[in-house]
mmCIF file of C-alpha atoms in Angstrom:
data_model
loop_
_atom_site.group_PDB
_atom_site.id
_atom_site.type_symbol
_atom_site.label_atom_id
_atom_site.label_comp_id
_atom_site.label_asym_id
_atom_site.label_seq_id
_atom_site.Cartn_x
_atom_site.Cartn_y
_atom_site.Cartn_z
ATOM 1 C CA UNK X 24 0.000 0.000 0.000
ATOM 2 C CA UNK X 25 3.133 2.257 0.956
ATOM 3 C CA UNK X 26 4.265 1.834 -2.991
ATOM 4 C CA UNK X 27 1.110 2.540 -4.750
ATOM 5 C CA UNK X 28 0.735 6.162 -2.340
ATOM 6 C CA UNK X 29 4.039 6.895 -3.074
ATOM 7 C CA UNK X 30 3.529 6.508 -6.231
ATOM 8 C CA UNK X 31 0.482 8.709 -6.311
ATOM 9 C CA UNK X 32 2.217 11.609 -4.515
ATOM 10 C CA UNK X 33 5.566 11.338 -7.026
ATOM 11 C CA UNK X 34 2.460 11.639 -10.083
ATOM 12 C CA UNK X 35 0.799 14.262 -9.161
ATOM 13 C CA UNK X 36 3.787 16.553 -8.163
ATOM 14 C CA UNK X 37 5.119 15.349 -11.640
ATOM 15 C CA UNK X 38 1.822 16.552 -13.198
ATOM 16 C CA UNK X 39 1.170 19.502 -10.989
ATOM 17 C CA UNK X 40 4.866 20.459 -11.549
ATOM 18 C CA UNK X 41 4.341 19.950 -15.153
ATOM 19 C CA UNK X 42 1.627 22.085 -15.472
ATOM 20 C CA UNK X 43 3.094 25.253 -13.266
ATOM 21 C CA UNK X 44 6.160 25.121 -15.601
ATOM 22 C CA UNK X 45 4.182 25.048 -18.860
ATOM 23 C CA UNK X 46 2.186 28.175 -17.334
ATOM 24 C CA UNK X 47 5.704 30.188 -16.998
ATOM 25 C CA UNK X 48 6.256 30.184 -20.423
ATOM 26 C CA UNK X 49 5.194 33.252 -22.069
ATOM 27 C CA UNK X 50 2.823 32.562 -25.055
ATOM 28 C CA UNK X 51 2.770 35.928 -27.858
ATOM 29 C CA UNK X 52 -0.375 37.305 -27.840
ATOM 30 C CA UNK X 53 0.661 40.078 -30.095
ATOM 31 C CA UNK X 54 -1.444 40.455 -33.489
ATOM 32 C CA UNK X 55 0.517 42.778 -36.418
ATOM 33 C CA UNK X 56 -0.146 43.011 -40.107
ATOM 34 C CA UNK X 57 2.274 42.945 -43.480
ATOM 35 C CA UNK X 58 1.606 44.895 -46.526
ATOM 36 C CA UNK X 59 2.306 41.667 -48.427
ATOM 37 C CA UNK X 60 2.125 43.176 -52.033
ATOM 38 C CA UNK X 61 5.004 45.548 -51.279
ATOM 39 C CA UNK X 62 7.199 42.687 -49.654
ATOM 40 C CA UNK X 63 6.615 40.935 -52.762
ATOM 41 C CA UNK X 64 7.415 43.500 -54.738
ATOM 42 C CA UNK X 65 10.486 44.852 -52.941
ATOM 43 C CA UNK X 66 11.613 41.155 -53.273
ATOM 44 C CA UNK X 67 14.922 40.868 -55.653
ATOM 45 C CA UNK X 68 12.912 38.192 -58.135
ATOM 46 C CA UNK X 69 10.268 40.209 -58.641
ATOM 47 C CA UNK X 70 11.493 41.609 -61.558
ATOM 48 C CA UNK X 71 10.771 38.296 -63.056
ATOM 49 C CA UNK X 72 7.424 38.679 -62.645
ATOM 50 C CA UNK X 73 6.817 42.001 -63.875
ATOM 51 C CA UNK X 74 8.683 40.334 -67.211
ATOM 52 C CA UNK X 75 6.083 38.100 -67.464
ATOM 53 C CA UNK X 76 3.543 40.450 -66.669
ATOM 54 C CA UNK X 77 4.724 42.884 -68.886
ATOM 55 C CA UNK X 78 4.787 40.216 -72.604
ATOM 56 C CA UNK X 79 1.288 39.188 -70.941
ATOM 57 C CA UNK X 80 -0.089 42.728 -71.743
ATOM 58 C CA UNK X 81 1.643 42.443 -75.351
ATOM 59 C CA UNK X 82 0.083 39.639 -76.190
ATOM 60 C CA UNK X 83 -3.541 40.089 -74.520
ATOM 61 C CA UNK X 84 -4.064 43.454 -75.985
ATOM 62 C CA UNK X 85 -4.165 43.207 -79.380
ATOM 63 C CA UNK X 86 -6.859 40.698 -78.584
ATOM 64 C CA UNK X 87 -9.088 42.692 -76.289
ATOM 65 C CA UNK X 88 -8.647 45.534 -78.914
ATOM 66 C CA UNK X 89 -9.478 43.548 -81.374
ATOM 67 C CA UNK X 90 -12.710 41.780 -79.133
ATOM 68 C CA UNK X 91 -13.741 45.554 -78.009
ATOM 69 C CA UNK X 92 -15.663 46.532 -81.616
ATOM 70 C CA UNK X 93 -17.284 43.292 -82.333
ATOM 71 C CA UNK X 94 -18.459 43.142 -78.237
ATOM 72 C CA UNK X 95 -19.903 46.651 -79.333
ATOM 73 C CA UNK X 96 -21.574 45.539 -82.062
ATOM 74 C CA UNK X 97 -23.101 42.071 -80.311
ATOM 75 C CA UNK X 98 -24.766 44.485 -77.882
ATOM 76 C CA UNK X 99 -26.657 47.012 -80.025
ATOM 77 C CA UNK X 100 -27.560 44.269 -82.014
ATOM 78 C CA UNK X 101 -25.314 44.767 -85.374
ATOM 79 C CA UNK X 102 -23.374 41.835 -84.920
ATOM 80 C CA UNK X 103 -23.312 39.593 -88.157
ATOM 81 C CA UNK X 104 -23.095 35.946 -87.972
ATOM 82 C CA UNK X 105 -19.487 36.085 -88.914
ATOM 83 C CA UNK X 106 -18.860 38.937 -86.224
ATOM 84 C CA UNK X 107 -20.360 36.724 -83.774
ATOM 85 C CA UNK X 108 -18.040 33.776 -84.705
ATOM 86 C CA UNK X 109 -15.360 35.986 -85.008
ATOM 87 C CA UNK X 110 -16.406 37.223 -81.475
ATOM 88 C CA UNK X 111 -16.165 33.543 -79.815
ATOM 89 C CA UNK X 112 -13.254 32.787 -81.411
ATOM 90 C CA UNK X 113 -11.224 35.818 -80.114
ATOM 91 C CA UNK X 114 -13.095 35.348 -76.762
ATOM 92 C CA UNK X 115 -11.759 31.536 -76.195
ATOM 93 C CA UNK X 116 -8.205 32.847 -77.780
ATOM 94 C CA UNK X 117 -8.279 35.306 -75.156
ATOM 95 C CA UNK X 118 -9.460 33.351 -72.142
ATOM 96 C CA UNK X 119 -6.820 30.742 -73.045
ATOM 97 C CA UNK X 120 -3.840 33.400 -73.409
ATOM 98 C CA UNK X 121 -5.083 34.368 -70.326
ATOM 99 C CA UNK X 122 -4.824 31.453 -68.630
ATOM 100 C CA UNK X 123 -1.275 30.684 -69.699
ATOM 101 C CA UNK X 124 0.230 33.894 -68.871
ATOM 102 C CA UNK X 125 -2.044 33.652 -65.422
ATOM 103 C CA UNK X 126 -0.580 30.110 -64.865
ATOM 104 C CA UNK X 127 3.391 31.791 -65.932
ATOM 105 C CA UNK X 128 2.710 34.663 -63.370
ATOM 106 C CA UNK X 129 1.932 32.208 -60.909
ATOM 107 C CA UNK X 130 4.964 29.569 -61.094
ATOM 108 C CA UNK X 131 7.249 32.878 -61.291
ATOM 109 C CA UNK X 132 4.692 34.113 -57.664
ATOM 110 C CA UNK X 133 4.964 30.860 -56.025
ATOM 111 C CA UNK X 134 9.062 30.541 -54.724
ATOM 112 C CA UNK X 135 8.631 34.287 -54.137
ATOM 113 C CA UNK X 136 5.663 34.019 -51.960
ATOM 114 C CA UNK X 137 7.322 30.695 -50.038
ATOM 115 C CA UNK X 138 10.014 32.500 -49.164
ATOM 116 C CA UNK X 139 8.283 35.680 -47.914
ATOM 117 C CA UNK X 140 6.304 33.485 -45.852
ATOM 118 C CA UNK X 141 9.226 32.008 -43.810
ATOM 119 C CA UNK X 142 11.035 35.536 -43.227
ATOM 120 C CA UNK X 143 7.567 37.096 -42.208
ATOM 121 C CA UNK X 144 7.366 34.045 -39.584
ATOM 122 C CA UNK X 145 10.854 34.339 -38.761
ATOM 123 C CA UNK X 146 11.142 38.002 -37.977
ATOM 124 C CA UNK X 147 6.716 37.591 -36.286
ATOM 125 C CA UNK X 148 9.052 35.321 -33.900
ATOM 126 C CA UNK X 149 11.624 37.547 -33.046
ATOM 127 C CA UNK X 150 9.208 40.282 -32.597
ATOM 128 C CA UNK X 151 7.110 38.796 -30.121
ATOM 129 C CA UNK X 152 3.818 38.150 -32.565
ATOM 130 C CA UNK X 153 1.365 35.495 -32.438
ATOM 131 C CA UNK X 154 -0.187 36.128 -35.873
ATOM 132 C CA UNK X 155 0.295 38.332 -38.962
ATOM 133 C CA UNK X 156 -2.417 39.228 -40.880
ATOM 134 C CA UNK X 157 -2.109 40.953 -44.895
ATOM 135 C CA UNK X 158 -2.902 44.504 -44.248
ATOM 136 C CA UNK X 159 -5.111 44.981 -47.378
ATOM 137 C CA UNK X 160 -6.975 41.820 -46.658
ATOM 138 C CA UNK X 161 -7.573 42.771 -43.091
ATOM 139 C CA UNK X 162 -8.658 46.104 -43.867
ATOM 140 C CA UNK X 163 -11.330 45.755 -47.062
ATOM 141 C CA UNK X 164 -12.565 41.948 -45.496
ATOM 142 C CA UNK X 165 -13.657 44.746 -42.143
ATOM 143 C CA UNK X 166 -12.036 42.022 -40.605
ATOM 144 C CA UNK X 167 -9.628 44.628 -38.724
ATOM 145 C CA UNK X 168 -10.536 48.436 -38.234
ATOM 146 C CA UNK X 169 -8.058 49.579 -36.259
ATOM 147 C CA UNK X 170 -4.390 48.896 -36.037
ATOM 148 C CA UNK X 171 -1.573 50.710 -34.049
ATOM 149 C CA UNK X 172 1.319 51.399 -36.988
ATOM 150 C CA UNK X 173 3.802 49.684 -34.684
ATOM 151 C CA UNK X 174 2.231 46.539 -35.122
ATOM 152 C CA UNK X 175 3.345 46.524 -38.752
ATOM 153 C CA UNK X 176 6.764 44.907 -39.633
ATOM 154 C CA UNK X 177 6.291 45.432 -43.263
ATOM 155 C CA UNK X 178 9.662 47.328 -43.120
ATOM 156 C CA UNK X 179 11.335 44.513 -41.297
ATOM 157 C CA UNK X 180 10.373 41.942 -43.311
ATOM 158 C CA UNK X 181 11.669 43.954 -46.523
ATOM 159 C CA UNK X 182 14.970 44.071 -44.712
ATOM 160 C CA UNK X 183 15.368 40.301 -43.474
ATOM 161 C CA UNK X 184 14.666 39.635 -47.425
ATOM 162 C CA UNK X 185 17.610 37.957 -48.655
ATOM 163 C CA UNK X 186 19.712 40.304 -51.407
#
């Protein structure tokens, strides 16, 4: 019987002991925000990006230019039969030029954004913050209202960016 209470007391002081030194840790409670679309952008690959962004707009706007009279036409009701098949086929060219230089932008986004991600949780860490929201998000979603400017470490995170 001796065993089995000793055995109980060494337990709970194990557990109780457990418990007051997981309480003197400090958790963050700290909430700041990023402007995440000028990280990206002050990021040294971006240039990539706006590469592909930039032949994107060459080759989409002849199209739209070209799409622009014939939509005009299809809605007061002067479109021929050929200006309505010309109208579809420019549309689909369009939509699938679209998606290629969409899906380009995207593979040239993605190591950018993956990056970004671990120095804005890396620095968030160092500061003290629990979570970081996108500023822009925050703000149109009326998700936040209200947030003191020294809760931003938009600035920091530009600087931890590797060169």
């Amino acid at each position: 019987m001796s065993k089995n209470w000793l055995f109980v007391v060494m337990l709970l002081s194990l557990l109780l002991g457990g418990s007051l030194i997981a309480q003197n840790r400090t958790t963050p409670t700290r909430i700041g925000y990023v402007d995440a679309e000028k990280v990206v952008q002050a990021h040294k690959d971006f240039k990539k990006v706006q590469d592909i962004r930039n032949q994107a707009e060459r080759e989409l706007k002849p199209l739209r230019d070209q799409l622009q009279p014939l939509e005009a036409k299809l809605r007061a009701g002067n479109a021929t039969a050929k200006d309505q098949q010309d109208y579809r086929v420019l549309a689909q060219s369009l939509q699938e030029a679209g998606k290629k230089w969409s899906d380009r932008t995207n593979a040239a986004l993605k190591p950018i954004t993956e990056e970004i991600d671990q120095v804005i949780a890396r620095v968030a860490q160092q500061q003290g913050f629990a979570m970081i929201l996108d500023k822009k998000v925050a703000a149109t979603s009326g998700l936040v209202v209200y947030a003191a400017d020294e809760l931003e470490i938009t600035d920091a995170v530009i600087k931890a960016l590797p060169k």
